[in-house]
């Protein structure tokens, strides 16, 4: 079993995470399990989740988080995250770098480099943001960027 699935299963039993890293790993495990209900209970009402490849790409509040993830999961057969190194964390935030592989129901496979940040405010999850390496997919204006 992976550490994110272990964190997800522990959270499902206790409904408690004890650090930003545990919250981050729980979110990833719930995402891999396509469990929008767990994600919504993990995050609650005042949380912001940013996932650039979803539409909309920002979810705020319990119902929006659950509905947005459920809609995304309707097109996903399975997904897996590969963590390159240990999750780095302090008292208020955690980050990991790695890759995410998404296999869609239509057979398309997406593989992305990803960084994910979880932030706690007053010991409660307040934000999860996914950052993708977009160098090869971002469309620039017709102006030079250097």
PDB file of C-alpha atoms in Angstrom:
ATOM      1  CA  UNK A   1       0.000   0.000   0.000  1.00  0.00           C
ATOM      2  CA  UNK A   2       1.112   3.553  -0.616  1.00  0.00           C
ATOM      3  CA  UNK A   3       1.459   6.152   2.099  1.00  0.00           C
ATOM      4  CA  UNK A   4      -1.385   8.214   0.633  1.00  0.00           C
ATOM      5  CA  UNK A   5      -3.798   5.252   0.728  1.00  0.00           C
ATOM      6  CA  UNK A   6      -2.708   4.521   4.305  1.00  0.00           C
ATOM      7  CA  UNK A   7      -3.420   8.160   5.262  1.00  0.00           C
ATOM      8  CA  UNK A   8      -6.778   8.033   3.448  1.00  0.00           C
ATOM      9  CA  UNK A   9      -7.829   4.821   5.237  1.00  0.00           C
ATOM     10  CA  UNK A  10      -6.721   6.198   8.628  1.00  0.00           C
ATOM     11  CA  UNK A  11      -8.719   9.379   8.034  1.00  0.00           C
ATOM     12  CA  UNK A  12     -11.828   7.430   6.999  1.00  0.00           C
ATOM     13  CA  UNK A  13     -11.738   5.636  10.358  1.00  0.00           C
ATOM     14  CA  UNK A  14     -10.918   8.582  12.630  1.00  0.00           C
ATOM     15  CA  UNK A  15     -11.976  11.708  10.632  1.00  0.00           C
ATOM     16  CA  UNK A  16      -8.808  13.328  12.005  1.00  0.00           C
ATOM     17  CA  UNK A  17      -5.533  14.411  10.431  1.00  0.00           C
ATOM     18  CA  UNK A  18      -2.763  15.579  12.718  1.00  0.00           C
ATOM     19  CA  UNK A  19      -0.515  17.567  10.384  1.00  0.00           C
ATOM     20  CA  UNK A  20      -0.525  19.385   7.043  1.00  0.00           C
ATOM     21  CA  UNK A  21       1.337  16.408   5.541  1.00  0.00           C
ATOM     22  CA  UNK A  22      -1.316  13.969   6.753  1.00  0.00           C
ATOM     23  CA  UNK A  23      -4.063  16.201   5.320  1.00  0.00           C
ATOM     24  CA  UNK A  24      -2.230  16.383   1.990  1.00  0.00           C
ATOM     25  CA  UNK A  25      -1.678  12.624   1.808  1.00  0.00           C
ATOM     26  CA  UNK A  26      -5.315  12.003   2.760  1.00  0.00           C
ATOM     27  CA  UNK A  27      -6.510  14.252  -0.071  1.00  0.00           C
ATOM     28  CA  UNK A  28      -4.256  12.436  -2.543  1.00  0.00           C
ATOM     29  CA  UNK A  29      -5.454   9.027  -1.313  1.00  0.00           C
ATOM     30  CA  UNK A  30      -9.090  10.109  -1.584  1.00  0.00           C
ATOM     31  CA  UNK A  31      -8.417  11.471  -5.091  1.00  0.00           C
ATOM     32  CA  UNK A  32      -6.838   8.157  -6.116  1.00  0.00           C
ATOM     33  CA  UNK A  33      -9.872   6.364  -4.670  1.00  0.00           C
ATOM     34  CA  UNK A  34     -12.204   8.730  -6.574  1.00  0.00           C
ATOM     35  CA  UNK A  35     -13.941   9.478  -3.256  1.00  0.00           C
ATOM     36  CA  UNK A  36     -15.473  12.947  -3.540  1.00  0.00           C
ATOM     37  CA  UNK A  37     -17.421  12.509  -0.293  1.00  0.00           C
ATOM     38  CA  UNK A  38     -14.230  11.928   1.698  1.00  0.00           C
ATOM     39  CA  UNK A  39     -12.586  14.910   0.001  1.00  0.00           C
ATOM     40  CA  UNK A  40     -15.537  17.100   0.966  1.00  0.00           C
ATOM     41  CA  UNK A  41     -15.446  15.979   4.627  1.00  0.00           C
ATOM     42  CA  UNK A  42     -11.681  16.431   4.720  1.00  0.00           C
ATOM     43  CA  UNK A  43     -11.977  19.986   3.512  1.00  0.00           C
ATOM     44  CA  UNK A  44     -15.208  21.385   4.931  1.00  0.00           C
ATOM     45  CA  UNK A  45     -16.877  24.708   4.224  1.00  0.00           C
ATOM     46  CA  UNK A  46     -14.136  27.334   4.200  1.00  0.00           C
ATOM     47  CA  UNK A  47     -11.533  25.531   2.126  1.00  0.00           C
ATOM     48  CA  UNK A  48     -10.217  26.465  -1.313  1.00  0.00           C
ATOM     49  CA  UNK A  49      -9.070  23.716  -3.684  1.00  0.00           C
ATOM     50  CA  UNK A  50      -7.297  24.698  -6.899  1.00  0.00           C
ATOM     51  CA  UNK A  51      -6.876  22.114  -9.674  1.00  0.00           C
ATOM     52  CA  UNK A  52      -5.903  23.834 -12.943  1.00  0.00           C
ATOM     53  CA  UNK A  53      -6.983  20.988 -15.246  1.00  0.00           C
ATOM     54  CA  UNK A  54     -10.564  20.822 -13.922  1.00  0.00           C
ATOM     55  CA  UNK A  55     -13.428  23.088 -14.892  1.00  0.00           C
ATOM     56  CA  UNK A  56     -14.020  25.148 -12.895  1.00  0.00           C
ATOM     57  CA  UNK A  57     -10.484  25.071 -11.577  1.00  0.00           C
ATOM     58  CA  UNK A  58     -11.266  26.524  -8.147  1.00  0.00           C
ATOM     59  CA  UNK A  59     -13.658  24.966  -5.674  1.00  0.00           C
ATOM     60  CA  UNK A  60     -14.722  26.760  -2.512  1.00  0.00           C
ATOM     61  CA  UNK A  61     -16.891  25.284   0.193  1.00  0.00           C
ATOM     62  CA  UNK A  62     -18.219  21.832   0.961  1.00  0.00           C
ATOM     63  CA  UNK A  63     -20.889  21.431  -1.734  1.00  0.00           C
ATOM     64  CA  UNK A  64     -18.801  22.949  -4.534  1.00  0.00           C
ATOM     65  CA  UNK A  65     -15.817  20.752  -3.616  1.00  0.00           C
ATOM     66  CA  UNK A  66     -17.936  17.592  -3.587  1.00  0.00           C
ATOM     67  CA  UNK A  67     -19.807  18.391  -6.816  1.00  0.00           C
ATOM     68  CA  UNK A  68     -16.671  19.516  -8.661  1.00  0.00           C
ATOM     69  CA  UNK A  69     -14.696  16.401  -7.780  1.00  0.00           C
ATOM     70  CA  UNK A  70     -17.658  14.127  -8.546  1.00  0.00           C
ATOM     71  CA  UNK A  71     -17.991  15.687 -12.005  1.00  0.00           C
ATOM     72  CA  UNK A  72     -14.267  15.217 -12.631  1.00  0.00           C
ATOM     73  CA  UNK A  73     -14.339  11.626 -11.401  1.00  0.00           C
ATOM     74  CA  UNK A  74     -17.164  10.782 -13.836  1.00  0.00           C
ATOM     75  CA  UNK A  75     -14.602  10.803 -16.670  1.00  0.00           C
ATOM     76  CA  UNK A  76     -11.768   9.081 -14.785  1.00  0.00           C
ATOM     77  CA  UNK A  77     -11.209   5.328 -14.714  1.00  0.00           C
ATOM     78  CA  UNK A  78      -8.264   5.557 -12.303  1.00  0.00           C
ATOM     79  CA  UNK A  79      -5.564   7.895 -11.134  1.00  0.00           C
ATOM     80  CA  UNK A  80      -2.285   7.507  -9.306  1.00  0.00           C
ATOM     81  CA  UNK A  81       0.216   9.881  -7.760  1.00  0.00           C
ATOM     82  CA  UNK A  82       3.923   9.113  -7.546  1.00  0.00           C
ATOM     83  CA  UNK A  83       5.709  11.078  -4.841  1.00  0.00           C
ATOM     84  CA  UNK A  84       9.361  11.758  -5.755  1.00  0.00           C
ATOM     85  CA  UNK A  85      10.578  12.428  -2.235  1.00  0.00           C
ATOM     86  CA  UNK A  86       9.248  12.779   1.284  1.00  0.00           C
ATOM     87  CA  UNK A  87       6.452  15.255   1.883  1.00  0.00           C
ATOM     88  CA  UNK A  88       8.064  18.467   3.161  1.00  0.00           C
ATOM     89  CA  UNK A  89       6.120  20.227   5.889  1.00  0.00           C
ATOM     90  CA  UNK A  90       6.160  22.718   8.714  1.00  0.00           C
ATOM     91  CA  UNK A  91       3.432  23.567  11.252  1.00  0.00           C
ATOM     92  CA  UNK A  92       1.191  25.264   8.676  1.00  0.00           C
ATOM     93  CA  UNK A  93       1.898  23.796   5.248  1.00  0.00           C
ATOM     94  CA  UNK A  94       3.043  20.727   3.347  1.00  0.00           C
ATOM     95  CA  UNK A  95       4.237  20.205  -0.210  1.00  0.00           C
ATOM     96  CA  UNK A  96       5.231  17.316  -2.390  1.00  0.00           C
ATOM     97  CA  UNK A  97       6.594  17.036  -5.890  1.00  0.00           C
ATOM     98  CA  UNK A  98       5.886  14.112  -8.151  1.00  0.00           C
ATOM     99  CA  UNK A  99       3.747  12.922 -10.999  1.00  0.00           C
ATOM    100  CA  UNK A 100       0.093  12.167 -11.504  1.00  0.00           C
ATOM    101  CA  UNK A 101      -1.220   9.674 -14.031  1.00  0.00           C
ATOM    102  CA  UNK A 102      -4.883   9.880 -14.994  1.00  0.00           C
ATOM    103  CA  UNK A 103      -6.521   7.184 -17.098  1.00  0.00           C
ATOM    104  CA  UNK A 104      -9.831   8.360 -18.479  1.00  0.00           C
ATOM    105  CA  UNK A 105     -12.846   6.195 -19.207  1.00  0.00           C
ATOM    106  CA  UNK A 106     -12.408   6.933 -22.927  1.00  0.00           C
ATOM    107  CA  UNK A 107      -8.903   5.391 -22.780  1.00  0.00           C
ATOM    108  CA  UNK A 108      -6.888   8.616 -22.880  1.00  0.00           C
ATOM    109  CA  UNK A 109      -3.983   8.743 -20.452  1.00  0.00           C
ATOM    110  CA  UNK A 110      -2.596  11.980 -19.013  1.00  0.00           C
ATOM    111  CA  UNK A 111       0.757  12.119 -17.221  1.00  0.00           C
ATOM    112  CA  UNK A 112       1.786  15.368 -15.522  1.00  0.00           C
ATOM    113  CA  UNK A 113       4.576  16.607 -13.278  1.00  0.00           C
ATOM    114  CA  UNK A 114       2.822  18.063 -10.259  1.00  0.00           C
ATOM    115  CA  UNK A 115       3.450  19.940  -7.055  1.00  0.00           C
ATOM    116  CA  UNK A 116       0.727  19.898  -4.415  1.00  0.00           C
ATOM    117  CA  UNK A 117       0.496  22.242  -1.428  1.00  0.00           C
ATOM    118  CA  UNK A 118      -1.780  21.895   1.598  1.00  0.00           C
ATOM    119  CA  UNK A 119      -2.147  24.759   4.043  1.00  0.00           C
ATOM    120  CA  UNK A 120      -3.612  24.765   7.549  1.00  0.00           C
ATOM    121  CA  UNK A 121      -5.029  27.790   9.323  1.00  0.00           C
ATOM    122  CA  UNK A 122      -5.732  27.397  13.042  1.00  0.00           C
ATOM    123  CA  UNK A 123      -5.003  23.654  12.669  1.00  0.00           C
ATOM    124  CA  UNK A 124      -7.746  23.281  10.038  1.00  0.00           C
ATOM    125  CA  UNK A 125      -7.247  22.666   6.334  1.00  0.00           C
ATOM    126  CA  UNK A 126      -7.691  25.951   4.483  1.00  0.00           C
ATOM    127  CA  UNK A 127      -6.228  25.316   1.014  1.00  0.00           C
ATOM    128  CA  UNK A 128      -5.034  22.619  -1.363  1.00  0.00           C
ATOM    129  CA  UNK A 129      -3.415  23.730  -4.617  1.00  0.00           C
ATOM    130  CA  UNK A 130      -2.087  21.602  -7.457  1.00  0.00           C
ATOM    131  CA  UNK A 131       0.591  23.069  -9.694  1.00  0.00           C
ATOM    132  CA  UNK A 132       1.365  21.480 -13.045  1.00  0.00           C
ATOM    133  CA  UNK A 133       4.431  21.884 -15.237  1.00  0.00           C
ATOM    134  CA  UNK A 134       2.733  23.697 -18.084  1.00  0.00           C
ATOM    135  CA  UNK A 135       5.717  24.631 -20.237  1.00  0.00           C
ATOM    136  CA  UNK A 136       4.580  22.353 -23.046  1.00  0.00           C
ATOM    137  CA  UNK A 137       0.854  23.122 -22.850  1.00  0.00           C
ATOM    138  CA  UNK A 138       0.616  26.817 -21.960  1.00  0.00           C
ATOM    139  CA  UNK A 139      -0.288  29.151 -24.799  1.00  0.00           C
ATOM    140  CA  UNK A 140       1.469  32.478 -24.622  1.00  0.00           C
ATOM    141  CA  UNK A 141       0.351  35.737 -26.105  1.00  0.00           C
ATOM    142  CA  UNK A 142       2.005  36.830 -29.313  1.00  0.00           C
ATOM    143  CA  UNK A 143       4.507  38.872 -27.259  1.00  0.00           C
ATOM    144  CA  UNK A 144       7.893  37.554 -26.248  1.00  0.00           C
ATOM    145  CA  UNK A 145       8.121  36.590 -22.585  1.00  0.00           C
ATOM    146  CA  UNK A 146      11.832  37.413 -22.256  1.00  0.00           C
TER     147      UNK A 146
END
